[in-house]
Amino acid sequence: MKYLFFLTCTVVLLATTCTQAQLTTAILTYKDGKQLIGLGKIRASGKIKFKKTKKDKAQNYSFDSITRATVYEPYGMVHYVRRKVSGTGNYAIVELVKQGKVTLYRTYDRSYRTMRSEPDQFGNGFVMSGSAPIKNYYVQKEGEPAITHFGSNQLFSKNFKKTAAAYFEDCPVLVQKIQDKVYRKRDLKAILTFYIDECAVDTE
């Protein structure tokens, strides 16, 4: 039974690894608006592995020459951009999640271990372990030169309420909702919508 369970996990892991290793439909957009269509993926280094056709040899492209990389991921087409991270002086390659007067970004980093206890067919308890991606969230108001890190989905992440209260201090009603836990970290999209609808100043 244990051998079967181990074999199943191994097959799933290998299948997942093979899928992640494949290049999928990708579009590179240059600063002058020119686009390059082909196959690619975002590498851990932040560069884009890309080739025009399956027969071509893949090359690495950096965000020094392009403004955006659009890559087909299992959950849909994703726009990747490079942004400076506030308070660090560093740059990050981030996914564009929601764009507007306040834009939401995220990154997927290395996985963390998850564990849970489930009974087997004989009623005995055992622990299953797996992994889940670490999602880091960032926001950026119009006109801001850098993105602000709002924490991650890790168990021990930065104080979301404190960060959000400071960032949205120009919207007291929203800050109060965050302090009262009406809005939590998982409600970032709703928080941005509320801020735009109720507090964002139209500078046009």
PDB file of C-alpha atoms in Angstrom:
ATOM      1  CA  MET A   1       0.000   0.000   0.000  1.00  0.00           C
ATOM      2  CA  LYS A   2       2.807   2.395   0.927  1.00  0.00           C
ATOM      3  CA  TYR A   3       4.650   1.468  -2.280  1.00  0.00           C
ATOM      4  CA  LEU A   4       1.551   2.217  -4.381  1.00  0.00           C
ATOM      5  CA  PHE A   5       1.118   5.585  -2.650  1.00  0.00           C
ATOM      6  CA  PHE A   6       4.802   6.433  -3.235  1.00  0.00           C
ATOM      7  CA  LEU A   7       4.582   5.372  -6.889  1.00  0.00           C
ATOM      8  CA  THR A   8       1.479   7.517  -7.460  1.00  0.00           C
ATOM      9  CA  CYS A   9       3.144  10.576  -5.928  1.00  0.00           C
ATOM     10  CA  THR A  10       6.246  10.028  -8.052  1.00  0.00           C
ATOM     11  CA  VAL A  11       4.233   9.824 -11.289  1.00  0.00           C
ATOM     12  CA  VAL A  12       2.287  13.001 -10.432  1.00  0.00           C
ATOM     13  CA  LEU A  13       5.495  14.851  -9.551  1.00  0.00           C
ATOM     14  CA  LEU A  14       7.181  13.824 -12.810  1.00  0.00           C
ATOM     15  CA  ALA A  15       4.134  14.829 -14.847  1.00  0.00           C
ATOM     16  CA  THR A  16       4.013  18.217 -13.154  1.00  0.00           C
ATOM     17  CA  THR A  17       7.737  18.773 -13.693  1.00  0.00           C
ATOM     18  CA  CYS A  18       7.432  17.924 -17.393  1.00  0.00           C
ATOM     19  CA  THR A  19       4.510  20.305 -17.803  1.00  0.00           C
ATOM     20  CA  GLN A  20       6.377  23.149 -16.095  1.00  0.00           C
ATOM     21  CA  ALA A  21       9.432  22.526 -18.265  1.00  0.00           C
ATOM     22  CA  GLN A  22       7.515  23.038 -21.525  1.00  0.00           C
ATOM     23  CA  LEU A  23       7.505  26.311 -23.417  1.00  0.00           C
ATOM     24  CA  THR A  24       4.033  27.684 -24.120  1.00  0.00           C
ATOM     25  CA  THR A  25       2.604  30.464 -26.254  1.00  0.00           C
ATOM     26  CA  ALA A  26       4.342  33.733 -25.424  1.00  0.00           C
ATOM     27  CA  ILE A  27       4.435  37.338 -26.660  1.00  0.00           C
ATOM     28  CA  LEU A  28       7.335  39.699 -25.976  1.00  0.00           C
ATOM     29  CA  THR A  29       6.495  43.403 -26.198  1.00  0.00           C
ATOM     30  CA  TYR A  30       9.346  45.868 -26.786  1.00  0.00           C
ATOM     31  CA  LYS A  31       9.512  49.466 -25.606  1.00  0.00           C
ATOM     32  CA  ASP A  32       8.731  50.730 -29.106  1.00  0.00           C
ATOM     33  CA  GLY A  33       5.571  48.591 -29.273  1.00  0.00           C
ATOM     34  CA  LYS A  34       7.056  45.902 -31.502  1.00  0.00           C
ATOM     35  CA  GLN A  35       5.985  42.367 -30.566  1.00  0.00           C
ATOM     36  CA  LEU A  36       7.626  38.986 -30.945  1.00  0.00           C
ATOM     37  CA  ILE A  37       5.309  35.950 -30.925  1.00  0.00           C
ATOM     38  CA  GLY A  38       6.502  32.438 -30.223  1.00  0.00           C
ATOM     39  CA  LEU A  39       7.054  29.985 -27.348  1.00  0.00           C
ATOM     40  CA  GLY A  40       8.499  30.844 -23.972  1.00  0.00           C
ATOM     41  CA  LYS A  41       8.434  30.772 -20.187  1.00  0.00           C
ATOM     42  CA  ILE A  42       9.666  32.865 -17.274  1.00  0.00           C
ATOM     43  CA  ARG A  43      12.836  31.449 -15.724  1.00  0.00           C
ATOM     44  CA  ALA A  44      13.622  31.553 -12.008  1.00  0.00           C
ATOM     45  CA  SER A  45      16.318  34.121 -12.801  1.00  0.00           C
ATOM     46  CA  GLY A  46      13.664  36.520 -14.093  1.00  0.00           C
ATOM     47  CA  LYS A  47      14.700  36.157 -17.713  1.00  0.00           C
ATOM     48  CA  ILE A  48      12.449  34.793 -20.450  1.00  0.00           C
ATOM     49  CA  LYS A  49      13.382  31.598 -22.253  1.00  0.00           C
ATOM     50  CA  PHE A  50      11.963  32.169 -25.735  1.00  0.00           C
ATOM     51  CA  LYS A  51      12.030  30.900 -29.318  1.00  0.00           C
ATOM     52  CA  LYS A  52       9.919  31.748 -32.366  1.00  0.00           C
ATOM     53  CA  THR A  53       9.139  28.158 -33.407  1.00  0.00           C
ATOM     54  CA  LYS A  54       9.569  24.678 -31.933  1.00  0.00           C
ATOM     55  CA  LYS A  55      12.497  24.030 -34.284  1.00  0.00           C
ATOM     56  CA  ASP A  56      14.419  27.127 -33.196  1.00  0.00           C
ATOM     57  CA  LYS A  57      16.960  27.144 -30.391  1.00  0.00           C
ATOM     58  CA  ALA A  58      15.650  28.949 -27.312  1.00  0.00           C
ATOM     59  CA  GLN A  59      17.365  32.139 -26.173  1.00  0.00           C
ATOM     60  CA  ASN A  60      17.205  34.152 -22.969  1.00  0.00           C
ATOM     61  CA  TYR A  61      15.619  37.610 -23.087  1.00  0.00           C
ATOM     62  CA  SER A  62      15.789  40.133 -20.259  1.00  0.00           C
ATOM     63  CA  PHE A  63      13.465  42.958 -19.236  1.00  0.00           C
ATOM     64  CA  ASP A  64      16.213  45.430 -20.139  1.00  0.00           C
ATOM     65  CA  SER A  65      14.964  45.297 -23.725  1.00  0.00           C
ATOM     66  CA  ILE A  66      11.253  44.498 -23.329  1.00  0.00           C
ATOM     67  CA  THR A  67       8.453  46.089 -21.323  1.00  0.00           C
ATOM     68  CA  ARG A  68       6.201  43.069 -20.968  1.00  0.00           C
ATOM     69  CA  ALA A  69       6.155  39.315 -21.457  1.00  0.00           C
ATOM     70  CA  THR A  70       2.784  37.655 -21.956  1.00  0.00           C
ATOM     71  CA  VAL A  71       2.933  33.919 -21.286  1.00  0.00           C
ATOM     72  CA  TYR A  72       0.243  31.253 -21.397  1.00  0.00           C
ATOM     73  CA  GLU A  73       0.140  29.665 -17.923  1.00  0.00           C
ATOM     74  CA  PRO A  74      -2.148  26.779 -16.827  1.00  0.00           C
ATOM     75  CA  TYR A  75      -4.571  29.358 -15.368  1.00  0.00           C
ATOM     76  CA  GLY A  76      -4.603  31.631 -18.447  1.00  0.00           C
ATOM     77  CA  MET A  77      -2.573  34.325 -20.200  1.00  0.00           C
ATOM     78  CA  VAL A  78      -0.375  36.218 -17.746  1.00  0.00           C
ATOM     79  CA  HIS A  79       1.355  39.567 -18.245  1.00  0.00           C
ATOM     80  CA  TYR A  80       4.788  39.801 -16.598  1.00  0.00           C
ATOM     81  CA  VAL A  81       6.478  43.171 -16.021  1.00  0.00           C
ATOM     82  CA  ARG A  82       9.483  44.427 -14.087  1.00  0.00           C
ATOM     83  CA  ARG A  83       8.896  46.886 -11.272  1.00  0.00           C
ATOM     84  CA  LYS A  84      11.072  48.535  -8.632  1.00  0.00           C
ATOM     85  CA  VAL A  85      10.181  47.462  -5.082  1.00  0.00           C
ATOM     86  CA  SER A  86       9.697  50.329  -2.644  1.00  0.00           C
ATOM     87  CA  GLY A  87      12.148  50.502   0.251  1.00  0.00           C
ATOM     88  CA  THR A  88      14.608  48.017  -1.245  1.00  0.00           C
ATOM     89  CA  GLY A  89      16.112  49.510  -4.379  1.00  0.00           C
ATOM     90  CA  ASN A  90      15.627  46.096  -6.011  1.00  0.00           C
ATOM     91  CA  TYR A  91      13.493  45.111  -8.991  1.00  0.00           C
ATOM     92  CA  ALA A  92      11.048  42.210  -9.203  1.00  0.00           C
ATOM     93  CA  ILE A  93       9.426  40.389 -12.112  1.00  0.00           C
ATOM     94  CA  VAL A  94       5.737  40.415 -11.197  1.00  0.00           C
ATOM     95  CA  GLU A  95       2.415  39.257 -12.616  1.00  0.00           C
ATOM     96  CA  LEU A  96      -0.097  41.955 -13.487  1.00  0.00           C
ATOM     97  CA  VAL A  97      -3.290  40.916 -11.654  1.00  0.00           C
ATOM     98  CA  LYS A  98      -5.529  43.996 -11.664  1.00  0.00           C
ATOM     99  CA  GLN A  99      -4.718  47.302 -13.350  1.00  0.00           C
ATOM    100  CA  GLY A 100      -6.252  50.672 -12.505  1.00  0.00           C
ATOM    101  CA  LYS A 101      -5.702  53.738 -10.339  1.00  0.00           C
ATOM    102  CA  VAL A 102      -4.227  51.232  -7.909  1.00  0.00           C
ATOM    103  CA  THR A 103      -2.622  48.219  -9.596  1.00  0.00           C
ATOM    104  CA  LEU A 104      -2.228  44.800  -8.000  1.00  0.00           C
ATOM    105  CA  TYR A 105       0.745  42.536  -8.740  1.00  0.00           C
ATOM    106  CA  ARG A 106       1.916  39.184  -7.408  1.00  0.00           C
ATOM    107  CA  THR A 107       4.777  36.727  -7.653  1.00  0.00           C
ATOM    108  CA  TYR A 108       4.986  32.967  -7.182  1.00  0.00           C
ATOM    109  CA  ASP A 109       8.072  31.856  -5.303  1.00  0.00           C
ATOM    110  CA  ARG A 110       9.353  28.500  -4.087  1.00  0.00           C
ATOM    111  CA  SER A 111       6.857  26.159  -2.465  1.00  0.00           C
ATOM    112  CA  TYR A 112       6.349  25.621   1.230  1.00  0.00           C
ATOM    113  CA  ARG A 113       5.411  22.314   2.859  1.00  0.00           C
ATOM    114  CA  THR A 114       1.835  21.553   3.825  1.00  0.00           C
ATOM    115  CA  MET A 115       0.769  18.691   6.082  1.00  0.00           C
ATOM    116  CA  ARG A 116      -2.553  17.174   7.044  1.00  0.00           C
ATOM    117  CA  SER A 117      -3.761  14.021   8.733  1.00  0.00           C
ATOM    118  CA  GLU A 118      -6.134  11.658   6.949  1.00  0.00           C
ATOM    119  CA  PRO A 119      -7.277   8.096   7.756  1.00  0.00           C
ATOM    120  CA  ASP A 120      -6.346   5.157   5.557  1.00  0.00           C
ATOM    121  CA  GLN A 121      -8.725   2.319   4.590  1.00  0.00           C
ATOM    122  CA  PHE A 122      -8.194   0.667   7.977  1.00  0.00           C
ATOM    123  CA  GLY A 123      -9.078   3.792   9.939  1.00  0.00           C
ATOM    124  CA  ASN A 124      -5.499   4.478  10.970  1.00  0.00           C
ATOM    125  CA  GLY A 125      -4.322   8.069  10.833  1.00  0.00           C
ATOM    126  CA  PHE A 126      -1.339   9.126   8.800  1.00  0.00           C
ATOM    127  CA  VAL A 127       0.144  12.405   7.662  1.00  0.00           C
ATOM    128  CA  MET A 128       0.276  13.492   4.037  1.00  0.00           C
ATOM    129  CA  SER A 129       2.625  16.248   3.003  1.00  0.00           C
ATOM    130  CA  GLY A 130       2.580  18.353  -0.104  1.00  0.00           C
ATOM    131  CA  SER A 131       3.568  21.777  -1.301  1.00  0.00           C
ATOM    132  CA  ALA A 132       1.920  25.064  -2.173  1.00  0.00           C
ATOM    133  CA  PRO A 133       3.335  28.133  -3.909  1.00  0.00           C
ATOM    134  CA  ILE A 134       4.260  31.226  -1.932  1.00  0.00           C
ATOM    135  CA  LYS A 135       2.326  34.179  -3.330  1.00  0.00           C
ATOM    136  CA  ASN A 136       3.703  37.656  -2.707  1.00  0.00           C
ATOM    137  CA  TYR A 137       1.400  40.614  -3.305  1.00  0.00           C
ATOM    138  CA  TYR A 138       2.334  44.157  -4.350  1.00  0.00           C
ATOM    139  CA  VAL A 139       0.336  47.335  -5.025  1.00  0.00           C
ATOM    140  CA  GLN A 140       1.111  50.583  -6.823  1.00  0.00           C
ATOM    141  CA  LYS A 141      -0.907  53.805  -7.053  1.00  0.00           C
ATOM    142  CA  GLU A 142      -0.851  55.883 -10.222  1.00  0.00           C
ATOM    143  CA  GLY A 143       2.245  58.059 -10.281  1.00  0.00           C
ATOM    144  CA  GLU A 144       4.189  56.037  -7.732  1.00  0.00           C
ATOM    145  CA  PRO A 145       7.693  55.090  -8.926  1.00  0.00           C
ATOM    146  CA  ALA A 146       7.744  51.719  -7.151  1.00  0.00           C
ATOM    147  CA  ILE A 147       5.487  48.904  -5.963  1.00  0.00           C
ATOM    148  CA  THR A 148       4.771  48.263  -2.272  1.00  0.00           C
ATOM    149  CA  HIS A 149       4.990  44.754  -0.833  1.00  0.00           C
ATOM    150  CA  PHE A 150       1.790  43.800   0.997  1.00  0.00           C
ATOM    151  CA  GLY A 151       2.961  40.432   2.334  1.00  0.00           C
ATOM    152  CA  SER A 152       2.433  36.843   1.246  1.00  0.00           C
ATOM    153  CA  ASN A 153       0.262  33.807   1.945  1.00  0.00           C
ATOM    154  CA  GLN A 154       2.908  32.322   4.238  1.00  0.00           C
ATOM    155  CA  LEU A 155       1.951  31.627   7.832  1.00  0.00           C
ATOM    156  CA  PHE A 156       4.554  34.064   9.103  1.00  0.00           C
ATOM    157  CA  SER A 157       4.343  37.074   6.805  1.00  0.00           C
ATOM    158  CA  LYS A 158       4.640  40.785   7.403  1.00  0.00           C
ATOM    159  CA  ASN A 159       1.878  42.612   9.297  1.00  0.00           C
ATOM    160  CA  PHE A 160      -0.758  43.181   6.639  1.00  0.00           C
ATOM    161  CA  LYS A 161      -2.988  45.452   8.723  1.00  0.00           C
ATOM    162  CA  LYS A 162      -0.104  47.737   9.626  1.00  0.00           C
ATOM    163  CA  THR A 163       1.138  47.953   6.036  1.00  0.00           C
ATOM    164  CA  ALA A 164      -2.342  48.494   4.585  1.00  0.00           C
ATOM    165  CA  ALA A 165      -3.237  51.136   7.174  1.00  0.00           C
ATOM    166  CA  ALA A 166      -0.115  53.128   6.324  1.00  0.00           C
ATOM    167  CA  TYR A 167      -0.568  52.764   2.570  1.00  0.00           C
ATOM    168  CA  PHE A 168      -4.250  53.755   2.554  1.00  0.00           C
ATOM    169  CA  GLU A 169      -4.011  56.407   5.277  1.00  0.00           C
ATOM    170  CA  ASP A 170      -5.735  58.888   2.938  1.00  0.00           C
ATOM    171  CA  CYS A 171      -8.873  56.713   3.156  1.00  0.00           C
ATOM    172  CA  PRO A 172      -9.801  56.438   6.886  1.00  0.00           C
ATOM    173  CA  VAL A 173     -13.021  54.518   6.235  1.00  0.00           C
ATOM    174  CA  LEU A 174     -11.067  51.804   4.414  1.00  0.00           C
ATOM    175  CA  VAL A 175      -8.406  51.688   7.122  1.00  0.00           C
ATOM    176  CA  GLN A 176     -11.140  51.152   9.709  1.00  0.00           C
ATOM    177  CA  LYS A 177     -12.602  48.269   7.705  1.00  0.00           C
ATOM    178  CA  ILE A 178      -9.167  46.656   7.550  1.00  0.00           C
ATOM    179  CA  GLN A 179      -8.604  47.169  11.285  1.00  0.00           C
ATOM    180  CA  ASP A 180     -12.042  45.663  11.995  1.00  0.00           C
ATOM    181  CA  LYS A 181     -11.164  42.686   9.745  1.00  0.00           C
ATOM    182  CA  VAL A 182     -14.039  43.420   7.373  1.00  0.00           C
ATOM    183  CA  TYR A 183     -11.308  43.222   4.770  1.00  0.00           C
ATOM    184  CA  ARG A 184      -8.394  40.817   5.113  1.00  0.00           C
ATOM    185  CA  LYS A 185      -5.311  40.060   3.041  1.00  0.00           C
ATOM    186  CA  ARG A 186      -7.282  37.666   0.845  1.00  0.00           C
ATOM    187  CA  ASP A 187      -9.598  40.562  -0.070  1.00  0.00           C
ATOM    188  CA  LEU A 188      -6.960  42.665  -1.825  1.00  0.00           C
ATOM    189  CA  LYS A 189      -8.976  43.035  -5.037  1.00  0.00           C
ATOM    190  CA  ALA A 190     -12.025  44.188  -3.049  1.00  0.00           C
ATOM    191  CA  ILE A 191      -9.838  46.582  -1.050  1.00  0.00           C
ATOM    192  CA  LEU A 192      -8.491  48.185  -4.221  1.00  0.00           C
ATOM    193  CA  THR A 193     -11.990  48.460  -5.695  1.00  0.00           C
ATOM    194  CA  PHE A 194     -13.272  50.122  -2.516  1.00  0.00           C
ATOM    195  CA  TYR A 195     -10.370  52.567  -2.460  1.00  0.00           C
ATOM    196  CA  ILE A 196     -10.841  53.522  -6.109  1.00  0.00           C
ATOM    197  CA  ASP A 197     -14.604  53.911  -5.791  1.00  0.00           C
ATOM    198  CA  GLU A 198     -14.674  55.733  -2.452  1.00  0.00           C
ATOM    199  CA  CYS A 199     -11.356  57.501  -1.905  1.00  0.00           C
ATOM    200  CA  ALA A 200      -9.168  57.806  -5.013  1.00  0.00           C
ATOM    201  CA  VAL A 201      -8.837  61.401  -6.156  1.00  0.00           C
ATOM    202  CA  ASP A 202      -9.256  62.016  -9.859  1.00  0.00           C
ATOM    203  CA  THR A 203      -6.310  64.140 -10.860  1.00  0.00           C
ATOM    204  CA  GLU A 204      -7.373  64.640 -14.502  1.00  0.00           C
TER     205      GLU A 204
END
